[in-house]
Amino acid sequence: MSEQRLKVTLAEIEAARATICGHVLRTPMLAAPPLSALTGAQVYVKYENLQVTNSFKERGACVKLAALDESERRRGVIAMSAGNHAQAVAYHARRHGIPATIVMPMTTPFVKVKATQMQGAEVVLSGETLFEAQQRAETLAAERKLVWVHPYDDAHIIAGQGTIALEMLEDVPDLDVLIAGNAIATHGIRPAIEIFGVECSLYPSMWNAVHGEKRPCGGATLAEGIAVTRAGKLALPVVRELVRDIILVDEPLLERAVNDFLTLQKTMAEGAGAAGLAAMLAKPERFAGRKVGLILCGGNIDPRILASIMVRQLEREARIVSFRLTIPDRPGILGQIASRLGEFGANILAVDHHRLFLDVPAKGAKLDVTMETRDAAHAEQIFRALAADGYEPVRMESGAVLQ
């Protein structure tokens, strides 16, 4: 596809860079040794989570709103978003004194709803999905004569987001691979770079459009920011021509990527913001030994969800384990078990008695013990010791006994 055939050109992206100068942060692009060791690639991270609203969406919103004429600014703007585009439009609308209405799905994390309201926008919660929210936004736009600011299917938005690639290739000119968007700018500057797109497996809308498939779209995903049911009309021809492949990632990998950014790289990523790293974890052979640029495109995550992700990852790594023991119901037995676990260096987190189970004698009981261990090998050592002591341990997961 030639630049002339693209809806957005490299020249327009360069112009967008001039527009956002002084209004949007030029974020750092830094080497990430822990992620490199994890993936086998040479990883560089573009920290878009450092923007004022913690995502790259500020770039496109700034360019779009700067292009409005006085009549459009007086009428006001409307957008639909699960959070980051919402905050970006609200923030830059307030900078320009433009009234902003944002339609968000009712499933949007409260932290994102509150952050958007704090930027001065009117928030309308409608629908379960982005598609349903978009339908409501389109209706309101027609009724109130508001200017529509689409989160991705808009030339100004695309040009603004493309400024990320300009900065990345200035900082690391010899990248081999770029994951997540910015195809026009990247290809225009360095055509040899392989560009990969990422979608969550529950919402493979672009995958379907490119491959002519009809995989279902729907469900609760950690990556609500990319949970779209229809591919963008402007983006689709760009992806078909310039994107090497689209990688689908499932929910456990999204969780792991969020956790890895926090625990290894010491930075905050939301589900959609960590999708690029999740793709590397899903297909490590595609990136091993190569110089890879990741865009950490958003850091707005519900603290409650983040805490859950961290605990769930500890369980996956067997650093938090639960055993159900069969014990005699007599005084002192709990102390004996606690001392035994202490000998092995386990830290007891929770204990729960079950005396009414029918699969134990009347003078017996079931004891569920949740403990912190060093790793899977340490957990296995404790399991075998409890078995040797006659407690018939059974491994549990999320409150259920594993058969």
CSV table of C-alpha atoms in Angstrom, one decimal, residues 26-401:
chain,number,residue,atom,x,y,z
A,26,ARG,CA,7.5,12.9,25.2
A,27,THR,CA,7.7,9.7,27.2
A,28,PRO,CA,11.0,7.8,27.7
A,29,MET,CA,11.9,4.7,25.7
A,30,LEU,CA,14.1,2.5,28.0
A,31,ALA,CA,15.8,-0.9,27.9
A,32,ALA,CA,14.0,-3.5,30.1
A,33,PRO,CA,16.6,-6.1,31.2
A,34,PRO,CA,14.2,-8.0,33.4
A,35,LEU,CA,11.7,-8.4,30.5
A,36,SER,CA,14.5,-9.3,28.2
A,37,ALA,CA,15.6,-12.1,30.5
A,38,LEU,CA,12.0,-13.2,30.8
A,39,THR,CA,11.3,-13.4,27.0
A,40,GLY,CA,14.7,-14.1,25.4
A,41,ALA,CA,14.4,-10.9,23.4
A,42,GLN,CA,16.1,-7.5,23.7
A,43,VAL,CA,13.1,-5.5,25.0
A,44,TYR,CA,12.7,-1.7,25.1
A,45,VAL,CA,9.6,-0.2,26.7
A,46,LYS,CA,7.9,3.1,25.7
A,47,TYR,CA,6.4,4.4,28.9
A,48,GLU,CA,3.1,5.9,27.8
A,49,ASN,CA,1.7,5.2,31.2
A,50,LEU,CA,3.5,8.4,32.3
A,51,GLN,CA,1.2,10.7,30.5
A,52,VAL,CA,-1.0,13.0,32.6
A,53,THR,CA,-4.0,10.6,32.2
A,54,ASN,CA,-1.7,7.6,32.1
A,55,SER,CA,-2.1,6.5,28.5
A,56,PHE,CA,-1.1,7.2,24.9
A,57,LYS,CA,-4.7,8.2,24.1
A,58,GLU,CA,-3.8,11.8,25.0
A,59,ARG,CA,-1.9,12.1,21.7
A,60,GLY,CA,-4.8,11.5,19.4
A,61,ALA,CA,-7.3,13.5,21.6
A,62,CYS,CA,-5.0,16.5,21.6
A,63,VAL,CA,-4.7,16.5,17.8
A,64,LYS,CA,-8.4,16.0,17.2
A,65,LEU,CA,-9.5,18.7,19.5
A,66,ALA,CA,-6.9,21.2,18.2
A,67,ALA,CA,-8.4,20.7,14.7
A,68,LEU,CA,-11.9,21.8,15.7
A,69,ASP,CA,-13.2,25.2,14.6
A,70,GLU,CA,-14.9,27.7,17.0
A,71,SER,CA,-18.4,26.5,16.1
A,72,GLU,CA,-17.5,22.9,16.9
A,73,ARG,CA,-15.9,23.9,20.1
A,74,ARG,CA,-19.0,25.7,21.3
A,75,ARG,CA,-21.2,22.8,20.5
A,76,GLY,CA,-19.0,20.4,22.5
A,77,VAL,CA,-17.7,16.9,21.8
A,78,ILE,CA,-18.8,13.4,22.6
A,79,ALA,CA,-16.8,10.1,22.8
A,80,MET,CA,-17.2,6.5,23.9
A,81,SER,CA,-14.6,4.7,25.8
A,82,ALA,CA,-13.9,2.1,28.5
A,83,GLY,CA,-11.6,4.6,30.1
A,84,ASN,CA,-8.3,5.9,28.6
A,85,HIS,CA,-9.8,7.7,25.5
A,86,ALA,CA,-12.4,9.0,27.8
A,87,GLN,CA,-9.9,10.6,30.2
A,88,ALA,CA,-7.8,11.9,27.4
A,89,VAL,CA,-10.7,13.6,25.6
A,90,ALA,CA,-12.0,15.0,28.9
A,91,TYR,CA,-8.6,16.3,29.9
A,92,HIS,CA,-7.8,18.1,26.6
A,93,ALA,CA,-11.4,19.3,26.2
A,94,ARG,CA,-11.0,21.0,29.6
A,95,ARG,CA,-7.7,22.6,28.4
A,96,HIS,CA,-9.5,24.1,25.4
A,97,GLY,CA,-12.7,25.0,27.3
A,98,ILE,CA,-14.8,22.5,25.3
A,99,PRO,CA,-17.8,20.8,26.9
A,100,ALA,CA,-17.3,17.0,26.8
A,101,THR,CA,-19.7,14.1,27.1
A,102,ILE,CA,-18.3,10.6,27.5
A,103,VAL,CA,-20.3,7.4,27.2
A,104,MET,CA,-18.8,4.5,29.0
A,105,PRO,CA,-20.0,0.9,29.3
A,106,MET,CA,-21.6,0.1,32.7
A,107,THR,CA,-18.8,-2.5,33.2
A,108,THR,CA,-16.1,0.1,33.1
A,109,PRO,CA,-13.9,0.0,36.3
A,110,PHE,CA,-15.0,2.7,38.7
A,111,VAL,CA,-11.5,4.1,38.9
A,112,LYS,CA,-11.7,5.1,35.2
A,113,VAL,CA,-15.2,6.5,35.6
A,114,LYS,CA,-14.2,8.7,38.5
A,115,ALA,CA,-11.0,9.8,36.8
A,116,THR,CA,-13.0,11.0,33.7
A,117,GLN,CA,-15.5,12.8,35.9
A,118,MET,CA,-12.7,14.6,37.7
A,119,GLN,CA,-11.5,16.0,34.4
A,120,GLY,CA,-14.9,17.8,34.1
A,121,ALA,CA,-16.7,15.6,31.6
A,122,GLU,CA,-20.3,14.5,31.8
A,123,VAL,CA,-20.2,10.7,32.0
A,124,VAL,CA,-23.1,8.6,30.7
A,125,LEU,CA,-22.9,4.9,31.6
A,126,SER,CA,-24.7,2.8,29.0
A,127,GLY,CA,-24.5,-0.8,27.7
A,128,GLU,CA,-22.4,-3.8,28.6
A,129,THR,CA,-19.9,-3.4,25.8
A,130,LEU,CA,-18.1,-0.8,23.8
A,131,PHE,CA,-20.3,-1.4,20.8
A,132,GLU,CA,-23.4,-0.7,22.9
A,133,ALA,CA,-21.8,2.4,24.4
A,134,GLN,CA,-21.0,3.6,20.9
A,135,GLN,CA,-24.6,3.2,19.8
A,136,ARG,CA,-25.7,5.4,22.7
A,137,ALA,CA,-23.0,7.9,21.9
A,138,GLU,CA,-24.0,8.2,18.3
A,139,THR,CA,-27.6,8.8,19.4
A,140,LEU,CA,-26.6,11.5,21.8
A,141,ALA,CA,-24.3,13.1,19.2
A,142,ALA,CA,-27.2,13.4,16.8
A,143,GLU,CA,-29.6,14.7,19.4
A,144,ARG,CA,-27.3,17.3,20.9
A,145,LYS,CA,-25.4,18.1,17.7
A,146,LEU,CA,-22.1,17.2,19.4
A,147,VAL,CA,-18.8,16.6,17.5
A,148,TRP,CA,-18.0,12.9,17.5
A,149,VAL,CA,-14.5,11.9,18.7
A,150,HIS,CA,-14.1,8.3,17.8
A,151,PRO,CA,-11.4,6.4,19.9
A,152,TYR,CA,-9.6,4.9,16.9
A,153,ASP,CA,-11.6,5.3,13.6
A,154,ASP,CA,-10.6,8.9,13.0
A,155,ALA,CA,-7.7,10.3,10.9
A,156,HIS,CA,-6.7,12.9,13.5
A,157,ILE,CA,-6.7,10.2,16.2
A,158,ILE,CA,-4.6,7.9,14.1
A,159,ALA,CA,-2.1,10.6,13.3
A,160,GLY,CA,-1.8,11.6,16.9
A,161,GLN,CA,-1.2,8.0,18.1
A,162,GLY,CA,1.4,7.6,15.3
A,163,THR,CA,3.7,10.1,17.0
A,164,ILE,CA,4.7,7.4,19.4
A,165,ALA,CA,6.6,5.5,16.7
A,166,LEU,CA,8.4,8.7,15.6
A,167,GLU,CA,9.8,9.0,19.2
A,168,MET,CA,10.5,5.3,19.5
A,169,LEU,CA,12.6,5.2,16.3
A,170,GLU,CA,14.5,8.3,17.3
A,171,ASP,CA,15.5,6.7,20.6
A,172,VAL,CA,16.1,3.2,19.3
A,173,PRO,CA,16.6,3.4,15.5
A,174,ASP,CA,17.5,-0.3,14.9
A,175,LEU,CA,14.4,-2.0,16.3
A,176,ASP,CA,13.6,-5.3,14.6
A,177,VAL,CA,10.0,-5.6,15.9
A,178,LEU,CA,7.3,-3.2,17.1
A,179,ILE,CA,4.3,-4.6,18.9
A,180,ALA,CA,1.0,-2.8,19.0
A,181,GLY,CA,0.0,-0.2,16.4
A,182,ASN,CA,1.8,2.8,14.8
A,183,ALA,CA,2.2,0.9,11.5
A,184,ILE,CA,2.1,3.9,9.2
A,185,ALA,CA,4.8,5.9,10.9
A,186,THR,CA,6.9,2.9,11.6
A,187,HIS,CA,6.7,1.6,8.0
A,188,GLY,CA,7.3,5.1,6.6
A,189,ILE,CA,10.5,5.5,8.6
A,190,ARG,CA,11.9,2.0,8.6
A,191,PRO,CA,10.1,-0.4,6.3
A,192,ALA,CA,12.1,-3.4,7.4
A,193,ILE,CA,10.6,-3.5,10.9
A,194,GLU,CA,8.1,-6.3,11.5
A,195,ILE,CA,4.9,-4.9,13.1
A,196,PHE,CA,2.6,-7.2,15.2
A,197,GLY,CA,-0.9,-6.4,16.4
A,198,VAL,CA,-2.4,-7.9,19.6
A,199,GLU,CA,-6.0,-8.7,20.5
A,200,CYS,CA,-7.4,-10.4,23.5
A,201,SER,CA,-8.8,-13.8,22.6
A,202,LEU,CA,-12.3,-12.9,23.7
A,203,TYR,CA,-12.5,-10.0,21.2
A,204,PRO,CA,-10.7,-11.1,18.0
A,205,SER,CA,-12.5,-8.4,15.8
A,206,MET,CA,-9.4,-7.4,13.7
A,207,TRP,CA,-8.4,-11.1,13.4
A,208,ASN,CA,-11.8,-11.9,12.1
A,209,ALA,CA,-11.7,-9.1,9.6
A,210,VAL,CA,-8.2,-9.9,8.3
A,211,HIS,CA,-8.7,-13.7,8.2
A,212,GLY,CA,-12.3,-13.8,7.1
A,213,GLU,CA,-13.3,-15.7,10.2
A,214,LYS,CA,-16.3,-15.3,12.6
A,215,ARG,CA,-14.8,-16.1,16.0
A,216,PRO,CA,-17.2,-14.9,18.7
A,217,CYS,CA,-16.6,-11.6,20.4
A,218,GLY,CA,-17.7,-11.2,24.0
A,219,GLY,CA,-17.0,-11.8,27.6
A,220,ALA,CA,-15.4,-10.2,30.6
A,221,THR,CA,-11.8,-9.4,29.8
A,222,LEU,CA,-9.0,-7.7,31.8
A,223,ALA,CA,-8.2,-5.8,28.6
A,224,GLU,CA,-11.4,-3.8,28.4
A,225,GLY,CA,-9.6,-1.0,26.5
A,226,ILE,CA,-9.3,-3.3,23.4
A,227,ALA,CA,-12.5,-5.2,23.8
A,228,VAL,CA,-14.1,-4.0,20.5
A,229,THR,CA,-16.4,-6.1,18.4
A,230,ARG,CA,-15.8,-4.4,15.0
A,231,ALA,CA,-12.5,-3.6,13.3
A,232,GLY,CA,-12.0,0.1,12.5
A,233,LYS,CA,-12.7,1.0,8.9
A,234,LEU,CA,-9.6,3.2,8.7
A,235,ALA,CA,-7.4,0.8,10.5
A,236,LEU,CA,-8.4,-2.4,8.6
A,237,PRO,CA,-6.6,-1.6,5.3
A,238,VAL,CA,-3.5,-0.5,7.2
A,239,VAL,CA,-3.4,-3.7,9.2
A,240,ARG,CA,-3.9,-5.8,6.1
A,241,GLU,CA,-1.0,-4.2,4.3
A,242,LEU,CA,1.5,-3.3,7.0
A,243,VAL,CA,1.0,-5.6,10.0
A,244,ARG,CA,3.0,-8.9,9.9
A,245,ASP,CA,0.6,-10.8,12.1
A,246,ILE,CA,-2.1,-10.5,14.8
A,247,ILE,CA,-1.5,-12.4,18.0
A,248,LEU,CA,-4.4,-13.4,20.2
A,249,VAL,CA,-3.7,-13.6,23.9
A,250,ASP,CA,-5.9,-15.2,26.6
A,251,GLU,CA,-6.7,-13.9,30.0
A,252,PRO,CA,-4.1,-15.7,32.1
A,253,LEU,CA,-1.4,-14.3,29.9
A,254,LEU,CA,-2.8,-10.8,30.2
A,255,GLU,CA,-2.8,-11.2,34.0
A,256,ARG,CA,0.8,-12.5,33.9
A,257,ALA,CA,1.9,-9.6,31.8
A,258,VAL,CA,0.4,-7.0,34.2
A,259,ASN,CA,2.1,-8.8,37.1
A,260,ASP,CA,5.4,-9.0,35.3
A,261,PHE,CA,5.4,-5.3,34.5
A,262,LEU,CA,4.7,-4.5,38.2
A,263,THR,CA,7.0,-7.1,39.8
A,264,LEU,CA,9.9,-7.2,37.3
A,265,GLN,CA,9.8,-3.7,35.7
A,266,LYS,CA,8.3,-1.9,38.7
A,267,THR,CA,5.8,0.0,36.6
A,268,MET,CA,2.0,0.0,36.3
A,269,ALA,CA,0.2,-1.5,33.3
A,270,GLU,CA,-3.5,-2.2,32.8
A,271,GLY,CA,-4.7,-5.2,30.8
A,272,ALA,CA,-4.7,-3.6,27.4
A,273,GLY,CA,-1.5,-1.7,28.2
A,274,ALA,CA,0.3,-5.0,28.9
A,275,ALA,CA,-1.1,-6.8,25.8
A,276,GLY,CA,2.2,-6.4,23.9
A,277,LEU,CA,4.2,-8.2,26.6
A,278,ALA,CA,1.4,-10.9,26.7
A,279,ALA,CA,2.0,-11.5,23.0
A,280,MET,CA,5.7,-12.1,23.6
A,281,LEU,CA,4.8,-14.6,26.4
A,282,ALA,CA,2.3,-16.3,24.0
A,283,LYS,CA,4.7,-16.6,21.1
A,284,PRO,CA,8.3,-16.3,22.5
A,285,GLU,CA,9.8,-18.1,19.5
A,286,ARG,CA,8.7,-15.2,17.3
A,287,PHE,CA,10.8,-12.7,19.2
A,288,ALA,CA,13.7,-14.6,20.7
A,289,GLY,CA,17.0,-12.8,20.1
A,290,ARG,CA,15.4,-9.8,18.4
A,291,LYS,CA,15.3,-6.1,19.4
A,292,VAL,CA,11.6,-5.5,20.3
A,293,GLY,CA,9.8,-2.3,21.1
A,294,LEU,CA,6.8,-2.5,23.4
A,295,ILE,CA,4.4,0.3,24.0
A,296,LEU,CA,3.2,0.3,27.6
A,297,CYS,CA,0.1,2.2,26.4
A,298,GLY,CA,-1.9,2.5,29.6
A,299,GLY,CA,-1.5,2.3,33.4
A,300,ASN,CA,-5.1,2.8,34.6
A,301,ILE,CA,-6.1,-0.3,36.5
A,302,ASP,CA,-8.5,-0.8,39.3
A,303,PRO,CA,-6.3,-1.4,42.5
A,304,ARG,CA,-8.6,-4.2,43.6
A,305,ILE,CA,-8.1,-6.0,40.3
A,306,LEU,CA,-4.4,-5.4,40.5
A,307,ALA,CA,-4.3,-6.9,44.0
A,308,SER,CA,-6.3,-9.9,42.8
A,309,ILE,CA,-3.9,-10.4,39.9
A,310,MET,CA,-0.9,-10.4,42.1
A,311,VAL,CA,-2.3,-13.0,44.5
A,312,ARG,CA,-3.5,-15.2,41.6
A,313,GLN,CA,0.0,-15.2,40.1
A,314,LEU,CA,1.5,-16.2,43.5
A,315,GLU,CA,-0.9,-19.1,43.4
A,316,ARG,CA,0.1,-20.1,39.9
A,317,GLU,CA,3.7,-20.1,40.9
A,318,ALA,CA,2.8,-22.1,44.1
A,319,ARG,CA,4.1,-19.4,46.3
A,320,ILE,CA,0.7,-19.4,48.0
A,321,VAL,CA,-0.8,-22.9,48.3
A,322,SER,CA,-3.7,-24.5,50.2
A,323,PHE,CA,-3.8,-28.0,51.5
A,324,ARG,CA,-6.8,-29.8,53.0
A,325,LEU,CA,-5.7,-32.1,55.8
A,326,THR,CA,-7.5,-34.9,57.6
A,327,ILE,CA,-6.8,-34.6,61.3
A,328,PRO,CA,-7.9,-36.1,64.6
A,329,ASP,CA,-10.1,-33.6,66.4
A,330,ARG,CA,-8.2,-33.3,69.7
A,331,PRO,CA,-6.6,-30.5,71.7
A,332,GLY,CA,-3.1,-29.5,70.6
A,333,ILE,CA,-3.3,-30.8,67.0
A,334,LEU,CA,-3.4,-27.3,65.5
A,335,GLY,CA,-0.3,-26.4,67.4
A,336,GLN,CA,1.5,-29.5,66.2
A,337,ILE,CA,0.7,-28.7,62.6
A,338,ALA,CA,1.7,-25.1,63.0
A,339,SER,CA,5.0,-26.1,64.5
A,340,ARG,CA,5.6,-28.6,61.7
A,341,LEU,CA,4.9,-26.0,59.0
A,342,GLY,CA,7.2,-23.6,60.9
A,343,GLU,CA,10.0,-26.2,60.7
A,344,PHE,CA,9.8,-26.0,56.9
A,345,GLY,CA,9.7,-22.2,56.8
A,346,ALA,CA,6.1,-21.9,55.6
A,347,ASN,CA,4.1,-18.9,56.6
A,348,ILE,CA,0.5,-19.7,57.5
A,349,LEU,CA,-2.0,-17.2,56.0
A,350,ALA,CA,-5.4,-18.8,56.9
A,351,VAL,CA,-6.8,-21.8,58.7
A,352,ASP,CA,-10.4,-23.2,58.4
A,353,HIS,CA,-11.9,-26.2,60.3
A,354,HIS,CA,-14.6,-28.5,58.8
A,355,ARG,CA,-16.1,-30.9,61.4
A,356,LEU,CA,-19.3,-31.8,59.7
A,357,PHE,CA,-17.9,-33.5,56.6
A,358,LEU,CA,-19.3,-37.1,56.3
A,359,ASP,CA,-16.1,-38.5,54.8
A,360,VAL,CA,-14.2,-38.3,58.1
A,361,PRO,CA,-14.8,-40.1,61.4
A,362,ALA,CA,-16.9,-38.4,64.1
A,363,LYS,CA,-13.7,-37.7,66.1
A,364,GLY,CA,-12.0,-36.3,63.1
A,365,ALA,CA,-12.0,-33.1,61.0
A,366,LYS,CA,-10.9,-31.5,57.8
A,367,LEU,CA,-8.4,-28.6,58.1
A,368,ASP,CA,-7.8,-26.2,55.2
A,369,VAL,CA,-4.5,-24.5,55.6
A,370,THR,CA,-3.3,-21.7,53.2
A,371,MET,CA,0.3,-20.9,53.4
A,372,GLU,CA,3.1,-18.9,51.8
A,373,THR,CA,6.0,-20.9,50.4
A,374,ARG,CA,9.2,-20.1,48.5
A,375,ASP,CA,8.4,-21.8,45.3
A,376,ALA,CA,6.8,-24.9,43.8
A,377,ALA,CA,9.6,-27.2,45.0
A,378,HIS,CA,9.2,-25.9,48.6
A,379,ALA,CA,5.4,-26.5,48.4
A,380,GLU,CA,6.0,-30.1,47.2
A,381,GLN,CA,8.4,-30.7,50.1
A,382,ILE,CA,5.8,-29.5,52.6
A,383,PHE,CA,3.1,-31.6,50.9
A,384,ARG,CA,5.2,-34.8,51.2
A,385,ALA,CA,6.1,-34.1,54.8
A,386,LEU,CA,2.4,-33.7,55.7
A,387,ALA,CA,1.6,-36.9,53.9
A,388,ALA,CA,4.4,-38.7,55.8
A,389,ASP,CA,2.9,-37.4,59.1
A,390,GLY,CA,-0.4,-39.1,58.2
A,391,TYR,CA,-2.5,-36.0,57.4
A,392,GLU,CA,-3.5,-37.2,53.9
A,393,PRO,CA,-3.0,-33.7,52.3
A,394,VAL,CA,-5.0,-32.8,49.2
A,395,ARG,CA,-4.0,-29.8,47.1
A,396,MET,CA,-6.7,-27.1,46.7
A,397,GLU,CA,-7.0,-24.3,44.3
A,398,SER,CA,-9.4,-21.3,44.6
A,399,GLY,CA,-11.3,-23.0,47.4
A,400,ALA,CA,-11.8,-26.3,45.4
A,401,VAL,CA,-10.2,-29.6,46.0
